[in-house]
mmCIF file of N, CA and C in Angstrom:
data_model
loop_
_atom_site.group_PDB
_atom_site.id
_atom_site.type_symbol
_atom_site.label_atom_id
_atom_site.label_comp_id
_atom_site.label_asym_id
_atom_site.label_seq_id
_atom_site.Cartn_x
_atom_site.Cartn_y
_atom_site.Cartn_z
ATOM 1 N N MET A 14 87.414 91.344 116.197
ATOM 2 C CA MET A 14 87.492 92.265 115.222
ATOM 3 C C MET A 14 87.468 92.345 113.852
ATOM 4 N N PRO A 15 86.775 92.310 112.833
ATOM 5 C CA PRO A 15 86.917 92.248 111.218
ATOM 6 C C PRO A 15 88.105 93.538 111.145
ATOM 7 N N ARG A 16 89.028 93.562 110.381
ATOM 8 C CA ARG A 16 89.686 94.699 109.665
ATOM 9 C C ARG A 16 89.132 95.293 108.023
ATOM 10 N N TYR A 17 89.292 96.262 108.020
ATOM 11 C CA TYR A 17 89.118 96.982 106.367
ATOM 12 C C TYR A 17 90.053 97.225 106.215
ATOM 13 N N LEU A 18 90.316 97.241 104.662
ATOM 14 C CA LEU A 18 90.898 98.563 103.857
ATOM 15 C C LEU A 18 90.624 98.992 103.061
ATOM 16 N N THR A 19 90.800 100.503 103.720
ATOM 17 C CA THR A 19 89.913 101.213 102.292
ATOM 18 C C THR A 19 91.710 101.354 101.294
ATOM 19 N N MET A 20 90.580 101.899 100.130
ATOM 20 C CA MET A 20 91.950 102.473 99.101
ATOM 21 C C MET A 20 90.934 103.277 98.773
ATOM 22 N N VAL A 21 91.992 104.780 98.930
ATOM 23 C CA VAL A 21 92.036 105.858 98.247
ATOM 24 C C VAL A 21 92.219 105.929 97.067
ATOM 25 N N ARG A 22 90.979 106.558 95.687
ATOM 26 C CA ARG A 22 91.252 106.435 94.372
ATOM 27 C C ARG A 22 91.574 108.202 94.306
ATOM 28 N N VAL A 23 92.258 108.236 93.496
ATOM 29 C CA VAL A 23 92.542 109.366 92.362
ATOM 30 C C VAL A 23 92.844 109.489 91.177
ATOM 31 N N ASN A 24 92.310 110.395 90.312
ATOM 32 C CA ASN A 24 92.596 110.609 89.166
ATOM 33 C C ASN A 24 94.022 111.380 88.882
ATOM 34 N N GLU A 25 95.570 110.538 89.423
ATOM 35 C CA GLU A 25 96.349 111.347 88.820
ATOM 36 C C GLU A 25 96.804 112.905 88.477
ATOM 37 N N ASN A 26 95.862 112.795 86.703
ATOM 38 C CA ASN A 26 95.772 113.838 86.298
ATOM 39 C C ASN A 26 95.288 115.276 86.707
ATOM 40 N N GLU A 27 94.108 115.097 87.681
ATOM 41 C CA GLU A 27 93.762 116.427 88.604
ATOM 42 C C GLU A 27 93.639 116.433 89.236
ATOM 43 N N MET A 28 95.361 116.005 90.255
ATOM 44 C CA MET A 28 95.515 116.138 91.439
ATOM 45 C C MET A 28 96.303 117.584 91.505
ATOM 46 N N PRO A 29 95.811 118.084 92.806
ATOM 47 C CA PRO A 29 96.210 119.546 92.848
ATOM 48 C C PRO A 29 97.836 119.616 92.270
ATOM 49 N N ALA A 30 98.591 120.875 91.855
ATOM 50 C CA ALA A 30 99.635 120.537 91.543
ATOM 51 C C ALA A 30 100.551 120.862 92.319
ATOM 52 N N GLY A 31 100.503 121.810 93.797
ATOM 53 C CA GLY A 31 100.988 121.550 94.560
ATOM 54 C C GLY A 31 101.309 120.799 95.883
ATOM 55 N N GLY A 32 100.341 119.358 95.461
ATOM 56 C CA GLY A 32 100.258 118.729 96.599
ATOM 57 C C GLY A 32 99.344 118.725 97.575
ATOM 58 N N PRO A 33 98.518 118.389 98.301
ATOM 59 C CA PRO A 33 97.687 118.965 99.508
ATOM 60 C C PRO A 33 98.073 120.183 100.094
ATOM 61 N N SER A 34 96.953 120.267 100.426
ATOM 62 C CA SER A 34 97.722 121.799 100.940
ATOM 63 C C SER A 34 97.856 121.677 102.874
ATOM 64 N N PRO A 35 98.675 122.581 103.129
ATOM 65 C CA PRO A 35 99.239 122.278 104.586
ATOM 66 C C PRO A 35 97.631 122.438 105.656
ATOM 67 N N GLU A 36 96.790 123.307 105.488
ATOM 68 C CA GLU A 36 95.635 122.980 105.805
ATOM 69 C C GLU A 36 94.807 121.372 105.825
ATOM 70 N N LEU A 37 94.847 120.721 104.518
ATOM 71 C CA LEU A 37 94.959 119.619 104.253
ATOM 72 C C LEU A 37 95.459 118.463 105.409
ATOM 73 N N MET A 38 96.556 118.791 105.276
ATOM 74 C CA MET A 38 97.617 117.840 105.726
ATOM 75 C C MET A 38 97.281 118.311 107.554
ATOM 76 N N GLU A 39 96.757 119.398 107.762
ATOM 77 C CA GLU A 39 96.506 119.655 109.677
ATOM 78 C C GLU A 39 95.344 119.223 109.165
ATOM 79 N N ARG A 40 94.655 118.988 109.006
ATOM 80 C CA ARG A 40 93.344 118.259 109.533
ATOM 81 C C ARG A 40 93.580 117.193 110.031
ATOM 82 N N MET A 41 93.894 116.216 108.407
ATOM 83 C CA MET A 41 94.552 114.825 108.196
ATOM 84 C C MET A 41 95.102 114.426 109.089
ATOM 85 N N GLY A 42 96.223 115.127 109.990
ATOM 86 C CA GLY A 42 96.883 114.704 110.618
ATOM 87 C C GLY A 42 95.828 114.409 112.162
ATOM 88 N N LYS A 43 95.039 115.487 112.399
ATOM 89 C CA LYS A 43 94.676 115.198 113.720
ATOM 90 C C LYS A 43 93.625 114.289 113.748
ATOM 91 N N LEU A 44 93.043 113.744 112.330
ATOM 92 C CA LEU A 44 92.296 113.065 112.636
ATOM 93 C C LEU A 44 92.567 111.606 112.699
ATOM 94 N N ILE A 45 94.050 111.357 111.629
ATOM 95 C CA ILE A 45 94.985 110.315 112.121
ATOM 96 C C ILE A 45 94.923 109.465 113.612
ATOM 97 N N GLU A 46 95.492 111.612 114.229
ATOM 98 C CA GLU A 46 95.599 110.918 115.645
ATOM 99 C C GLU A 46 94.751 110.005 116.000
ATOM 100 N N GLU A 47 93.249 111.175 116.250
ATOM 101 C CA GLU A 47 92.081 110.907 116.606
ATOM 102 C C GLU A 47 91.198 109.001 116.755
ATOM 103 N N MET A 48 91.714 108.609 115.588
ATOM 104 C CA MET A 48 91.926 107.571 115.074
ATOM 105 C C MET A 48 92.632 106.181 115.752
ATOM 106 N N THR A 49 93.832 106.863 115.640
ATOM 107 C CA THR A 49 95.330 106.356 116.082
ATOM 108 C C THR A 49 95.082 105.765 117.953
ATOM 109 N N LYS A 50 94.693 107.014 118.132
ATOM 110 C CA LYS A 50 93.377 106.872 119.853
ATOM 111 C C LYS A 50 92.376 106.177 119.812
ATOM 112 N N ALA A 51 91.644 106.188 119.123
ATOM 113 C CA ALA A 51 90.577 105.159 119.497
ATOM 114 C C ALA A 51 90.522 103.535 119.040
ATOM 115 N N GLY A 52 92.195 103.364 119.059
ATOM 116 C CA GLY A 52 92.536 102.372 118.929
ATOM 117 C C GLY A 52 91.797 101.064 116.616
ATOM 118 N N VAL A 53 91.547 101.690 115.524
ATOM 119 C CA VAL A 53 90.749 102.066 114.675
ATOM 120 C C VAL A 53 92.076 101.400 113.651
ATOM 121 N N LEU A 54 92.675 102.890 113.667
ATOM 122 C CA LEU A 54 93.740 102.865 112.805
ATOM 123 C C LEU A 54 94.854 102.270 112.774
ATOM 124 N N LEU A 55 94.958 100.719 111.921
ATOM 125 C CA LEU A 55 96.042 100.170 111.934
ATOM 126 C C LEU A 55 97.485 100.320 111.455
ATOM 127 N N ASP A 56 97.042 101.084 110.091
ATOM 128 C CA ASP A 56 98.038 101.144 109.432
ATOM 129 C C ASP A 56 98.135 102.674 107.816
ATOM 130 N N THR A 57 98.225 103.559 107.495
ATOM 131 C CA THR A 57 97.632 104.616 106.428
ATOM 132 C C THR A 57 98.617 104.822 106.224
ATOM 133 N N ASN A 58 98.974 105.706 104.848
ATOM 134 C CA ASN A 58 99.820 105.999 103.956
ATOM 135 C C ASN A 58 99.660 106.071 102.490
ATOM 136 N N GLY A 59 100.159 107.426 102.290
ATOM 137 C CA GLY A 59 100.214 107.844 100.668
ATOM 138 C C GLY A 59 100.963 106.486 99.609
ATOM 139 N N LEU A 60 100.720 107.109 98.694
ATOM 140 C CA LEU A 60 101.188 106.075 97.188
ATOM 141 C C LEU A 60 101.972 106.746 96.896
ATOM 142 N N THR A 61 102.504 106.318 96.253
ATOM 143 C CA THR A 61 103.742 107.287 95.097
ATOM 144 C C THR A 61 103.143 107.092 93.900
ATOM 145 N N PRO A 62 103.169 108.390 92.792
ATOM 146 C CA PRO A 62 102.559 107.907 91.531
ATOM 147 C C PRO A 62 103.296 106.898 91.157
ATOM 148 N N THR A 63 102.232 106.323 89.852
ATOM 149 C CA THR A 63 102.449 105.795 89.311
ATOM 150 C C THR A 63 103.249 106.105 88.274
ATOM 151 N N SER A 64 104.020 106.518 87.905
ATOM 152 C CA SER A 64 105.216 107.095 86.789
ATOM 153 C C SER A 64 105.910 106.485 87.519
ATOM 154 N N GLN A 65 105.976 106.008 89.077
ATOM 155 C CA GLN A 65 106.970 105.243 90.406
ATOM 156 C C GLN A 65 106.924 103.880 90.022
ATOM 157 N N GLY A 66 105.626 103.222 90.127
ATOM 158 C CA GLY A 66 105.375 102.320 89.996
ATOM 159 C C GLY A 66 105.676 100.825 88.583
ATOM 160 N N THR A 67 105.647 100.572 88.641
ATOM 161 C CA THR A 67 105.296 98.574 87.941
ATOM 162 C C THR A 67 104.283 97.740 88.246
ATOM 163 N N ARG A 68 104.355 97.724 86.825
ATOM 164 C CA ARG A 68 103.362 96.458 87.160
ATOM 165 C C ARG A 68 103.279 95.047 86.621
ATOM 166 N N VAL A 69 103.229 94.108 87.232
ATOM 167 C CA VAL A 69 103.608 92.542 87.348
ATOM 168 C C VAL A 69 102.369 91.456 86.800
ATOM 169 N N THR A 70 102.225 91.526 85.258
ATOM 170 C CA THR A 70 100.785 90.469 84.859
ATOM 171 C C THR A 70 101.112 88.992 84.498
ATOM 172 N N TRP A 71 100.450 88.551 85.322
ATOM 173 C CA TRP A 71 100.519 86.760 84.522
ATOM 174 C C TRP A 71 99.220 86.839 84.022
ATOM 175 N N SER A 72 99.658 86.008 82.683
ATOM 176 C CA SER A 72 98.275 86.009 81.572
ATOM 177 C C SER A 72 99.187 85.280 80.491
ATOM 178 N N GLY A 73 98.520 83.917 80.606
ATOM 179 C CA GLY A 73 98.375 82.965 79.462
ATOM 180 C C GLY A 73 99.662 82.354 79.288
ATOM 181 N N GLY A 74 99.919 82.302 80.943
ATOM 182 C CA GLY A 74 100.603 81.331 81.081
ATOM 183 C C GLY A 74 102.527 82.092 81.283
ATOM 184 N N LYS A 75 102.679 83.582 81.174
ATOM 185 C CA LYS A 75 103.168 84.175 81.024
ATOM 186 C C LYS A 75 103.581 85.176 82.198
ATOM 187 N N LEU A 76 104.474 86.026 82.120
ATOM 188 C CA LEU A 76 104.966 87.418 83.062
ATOM 189 C C LEU A 76 105.137 88.252 82.090
ATOM 190 N N THR A 77 104.802 89.464 82.701
ATOM 191 C CA THR A 77 105.028 90.509 81.913
ATOM 192 C C THR A 77 105.234 91.193 82.939
ATOM 193 N N VAL A 78 106.456 92.531 82.976
ATOM 194 C CA VAL A 78 106.481 93.816 84.087
ATOM 195 C C VAL A 78 106.899 94.866 82.656
ATOM 196 N N ILE A 79 105.982 95.838 83.429
ATOM 197 C CA ILE A 79 105.817 97.133 82.720
ATOM 198 C C ILE A 79 106.114 98.062 83.829
ATOM 199 N N ASP A 80 107.144 98.866 83.216
ATOM 200 C CA ASP A 80 107.383 100.177 84.657
ATOM 201 C C ASP A 80 106.097 101.503 84.441
ATOM 202 N N GLY A 81 106.088 102.111 84.857
ATOM 203 C CA GLY A 81 104.646 103.172 84.640
ATOM 204 C C GLY A 81 105.639 104.218 84.047
ATOM 205 N N PRO A 82 105.015 105.033 83.608
ATOM 206 C CA PRO A 82 102.815 105.967 84.298
ATOM 207 C C PRO A 82 102.592 104.021 83.608
ATOM 208 N N PHE A 83 101.713 104.941 84.008
ATOM 209 C CA PHE A 83 100.057 103.935 83.345
ATOM 210 C C PHE A 83 99.123 104.574 82.296
ATOM 211 N N THR A 84 99.352 105.521 81.019
ATOM 212 C CA THR A 84 98.681 106.287 80.810
ATOM 213 C C THR A 84 97.108 105.670 80.409
ATOM 214 N N GLU A 85 96.818 104.328 80.397
ATOM 215 C CA GLU A 85 95.741 104.164 80.378
ATOM 216 C C GLU A 85 94.570 103.953 81.388
ATOM 217 N N SER A 86 95.014 104.772 82.588
ATOM 218 C CA SER A 86 94.445 104.032 83.912
ATOM 219 C C SER A 86 94.714 106.166 84.296
ATOM 220 N N LYS A 87 92.733 105.683 84.448
ATOM 221 C CA LYS A 87 92.462 107.072 84.836
ATOM 222 C C LYS A 87 91.944 106.916 86.440
ATOM 223 N N GLU A 88 91.692 106.576 86.645
ATOM 224 C CA GLU A 88 91.452 106.551 88.562
ATOM 225 C C GLU A 88 92.814 105.224 88.919
ATOM 226 N N VAL A 89 93.559 105.085 89.793
ATOM 227 C CA VAL A 89 94.313 105.011 90.579
ATOM 228 C C VAL A 89 94.073 105.472 92.083
ATOM 229 N N VAL A 90 95.320 103.417 92.837
ATOM 230 C CA VAL A 90 95.072 104.181 94.235
ATOM 231 C C VAL A 90 95.882 104.698 94.595
ATOM 232 N N GLY A 91 95.872 105.995 95.430
ATOM 233 C CA GLY A 91 97.254 106.846 95.693
ATOM 234 C C GLY A 91 97.324 106.674 97.533
ATOM 235 N N GLY A 92 96.494 105.856 97.683
ATOM 236 C CA GLY A 92 96.822 105.422 99.196
ATOM 237 C C GLY A 92 96.036 105.047 99.799
ATOM 238 N N TYR A 93 96.107 104.657 101.252
ATOM 239 C CA TYR A 93 95.421 103.347 101.738
ATOM 240 C C TYR A 93 95.332 103.687 103.459
ATOM 241 N N ALA A 94 94.002 102.933 103.700
ATOM 242 C CA ALA A 94 94.447 102.511 105.181
ATOM 243 C C ALA A 94 93.614 101.610 105.619
ATOM 244 N N ILE A 95 94.087 100.778 107.013
ATOM 245 C CA ILE A 95 93.410 99.805 107.550
ATOM 246 C C ILE A 95 93.168 99.956 108.781
ATOM 247 N N ILE A 96 91.783 99.762 109.079
ATOM 248 C CA ILE A 96 91.459 100.153 109.745
ATOM 249 C C ILE A 96 90.549 98.986 110.413
ATOM 250 N N GLN A 97 90.611 98.787 112.031
ATOM 251 C CA GLN A 97 90.233 97.641 112.986
ATOM 252 C C GLN A 97 88.690 98.270 113.125
ATOM 253 N N ALA A 98 87.268 97.651 113.118
ATOM 254 C CA ALA A 98 86.579 98.746 113.979
ATOM 255 C C ALA A 98 85.427 97.149 114.420
ATOM 256 N N LYS A 99 84.223 97.663 114.096
ATOM 257 C CA LYS A 99 83.396 96.786 115.344
ATOM 258 C C LYS A 99 82.201 96.048 113.945
ATOM 259 N N ASP A 100 81.963 97.234 112.771
ATOM 260 C CA ASP A 100 81.724 96.637 111.078
ATOM 261 C C ASP A 100 81.564 97.914 110.208
ATOM 262 N N LYS A 101 80.658 97.221 109.475
ATOM 263 C CA LYS A 101 81.503 98.107 108.219
ATOM 264 C C LYS A 101 80.876 99.436 108.909
ATOM 265 N N ALA A 102 79.392 99.772 109.476
ATOM 266 C CA ALA A 102 79.075 101.031 109.309
ATOM 267 C C ALA A 102 80.385 102.090 110.055
ATOM 268 N N GLU A 103 80.274 100.991 110.833
ATOM 269 C CA GLU A 103 81.857 102.346 111.720
ATOM 270 C C GLU A 103 82.576 102.181 110.493
ATOM 271 N N VAL A 104 83.840 101.511 109.771
ATOM 272 C CA VAL A 104 84.889 101.862 109.506
ATOM 273 C C VAL A 104 84.006 102.851 107.802
ATOM 274 N N LEU A 105 82.966 102.560 108.134
ATOM 275 C CA LEU A 105 82.355 103.399 106.264
ATOM 276 C C LEU A 105 82.192 105.666 107.455
ATOM 277 N N GLU A 106 81.819 105.481 108.705
ATOM 278 C CA GLU A 106 81.999 106.261 109.640
ATOM 279 C C GLU A 106 82.965 107.163 109.412
ATOM 280 N N TRP A 107 84.350 106.435 109.691
ATOM 281 C CA TRP A 107 85.703 106.822 109.799
ATOM 282 C C TRP A 107 86.348 107.647 108.430
ATOM 283 N N THR A 108 85.949 106.817 107.350
ATOM 284 C CA THR A 108 85.638 107.150 106.314
ATOM 285 C C THR A 108 85.513 108.280 105.269
ATOM 286 N N LYS A 109 84.614 108.403 105.813
ATOM 287 C CA LYS A 109 83.656 109.464 105.409
ATOM 288 C C LYS A 109 84.165 110.444 105.839
ATOM 289 N N ARG A 110 84.503 110.604 107.497
ATOM 290 C CA ARG A 110 85.406 111.782 107.698
ATOM 291 C C ARG A 110 86.668 112.325 107.480
ATOM 292 N N PHE A 111 87.062 110.728 106.493
ATOM 293 C CA PHE A 111 88.845 111.266 105.858
ATOM 294 C C PHE A 111 88.557 111.790 104.962
ATOM 295 N N LEU A 112 87.288 111.389 104.034
ATOM 296 C CA LEU A 112 86.782 112.199 102.390
ATOM 297 C C LEU A 112 86.855 113.790 102.948
ATOM 298 N N GLN A 113 85.757 113.993 103.940
ATOM 299 C CA GLN A 113 85.834 115.382 104.174
ATOM 300 C C GLN A 113 86.769 116.278 105.001
ATOM 301 N N VAL A 114 87.643 115.791 105.090
ATOM 302 C CA VAL A 114 89.048 116.906 105.623
ATOM 303 C C VAL A 114 88.797 117.507 104.134
ATOM 304 N N HIS A 115 89.348 116.993 103.516
ATOM 305 C CA HIS A 115 89.399 117.193 101.621
ATOM 306 C C HIS A 115 88.788 118.149 100.979
ATOM 307 N N GLU A 116 89.214 119.522 100.656
ATOM 308 C CA GLU A 116 88.795 120.798 99.997
ATOM 309 C C GLU A 116 88.097 120.462 98.611
ATOM 310 N N GLU A 117 87.183 121.599 98.514
ATOM 311 C CA GLU A 117 86.330 120.897 97.799
ATOM 312 C C GLU A 117 86.893 120.479 95.853
ATOM 313 N N HIS A 118 87.904 121.145 95.749
ATOM 314 C CA HIS A 118 88.209 121.178 94.454
ATOM 315 C C HIS A 118 88.717 119.032 94.431
ATOM 316 N N TRP A 119 88.953 118.809 95.545
ATOM 317 C CA TRP A 119 89.528 117.182 95.038
ATOM 318 C C TRP A 119 88.651 116.758 95.263
ATOM 319 N N ASN A 120 88.436 115.328 94.125
ATOM 320 C CA ASN A 120 87.716 114.746 93.422
ATOM 321 C C ASN A 120 88.252 113.322 93.964
ATOM 322 N N ILE A 121 88.380 112.005 95.454
ATOM 323 C CA ILE A 121 88.445 111.245 95.581
ATOM 324 C C ILE A 121 87.253 110.391 96.114
ATOM 325 N N THR A 122 87.553 108.732 95.989
ATOM 326 C CA THR A 122 86.997 107.543 96.147
ATOM 327 C C THR A 122 87.480 107.402 96.952
ATOM 328 N N SER A 123 87.156 106.270 98.390
ATOM 329 C CA SER A 123 87.731 105.695 98.679
ATOM 330 C C SER A 123 86.438 104.218 98.754
ATOM 331 N N GLU A 124 87.440 103.213 98.322
ATOM 332 C CA GLU A 124 86.768 102.120 98.115
ATOM 333 C C GLU A 124 87.023 100.800 99.150
ATOM 334 N N ILE A 125 85.988 100.475 100.652
ATOM 335 C CA ILE A 125 85.971 99.353 101.667
ATOM 336 C C ILE A 125 86.052 98.773 101.171
ATOM 337 N N ARG A 126 87.222 97.421 101.772
ATOM 338 C CA ARG A 126 87.370 96.114 101.315
ATOM 339 C C ARG A 126 87.321 95.395 103.144
ATOM 340 N N GLU A 127 86.301 94.519 103.264
ATOM 341 C CA GLU A 127 86.825 93.327 104.834
ATOM 342 C C GLU A 127 88.036 92.798 104.130
ATOM 343 N N ILE A 128 89.023 92.101 104.864
ATOM 344 C CA ILE A 128 89.789 92.080 105.021
ATOM 345 C C ILE A 128 89.978 90.294 105.377
ATOM 346 N N ALA A 129 89.970 89.266 104.850
ATOM 347 C CA ALA A 129 89.429 87.894 104.353
ATOM 348 C C ALA A 129 90.353 87.725 105.480
ATOM 349 N N GLU A 130 89.762 86.874 106.804
ATOM 350 C CA GLU A 130 91.211 86.209 107.998
ATOM 351 C C GLU A 130 90.632 84.551 107.662
ATOM 352 N N GLY A 131 92.213 84.099 107.722
ATOM 353 C CA GLY A 131 91.661 82.401 107.415
ATOM 354 C C GLY A 131 91.775 82.191 106.099
#
């Protein structure tokens, strides 16, 4: 079965000050448990803020290393999941369910990409 990477994109400037609510974390935990039992969720996690990140760029034959925060970034990858599903339609349904556990004040996007094998 194909594997897919879903990247959760967020605007760090719009994140709730206190982070995810306990209710959101409970709903997310239940969905993650369901996905794990269904055998589709291979790995998932949130990522630290860009202020704690580093970018390494190769351009013009030179390496550049820049520590965060990256002020020019409006939308960043805030988390990910690796899902093994029979097809893109199935991973899309799981992704929709993941997004819908969030409260209405969240503005998030999930990008789905199939992992190239071999």
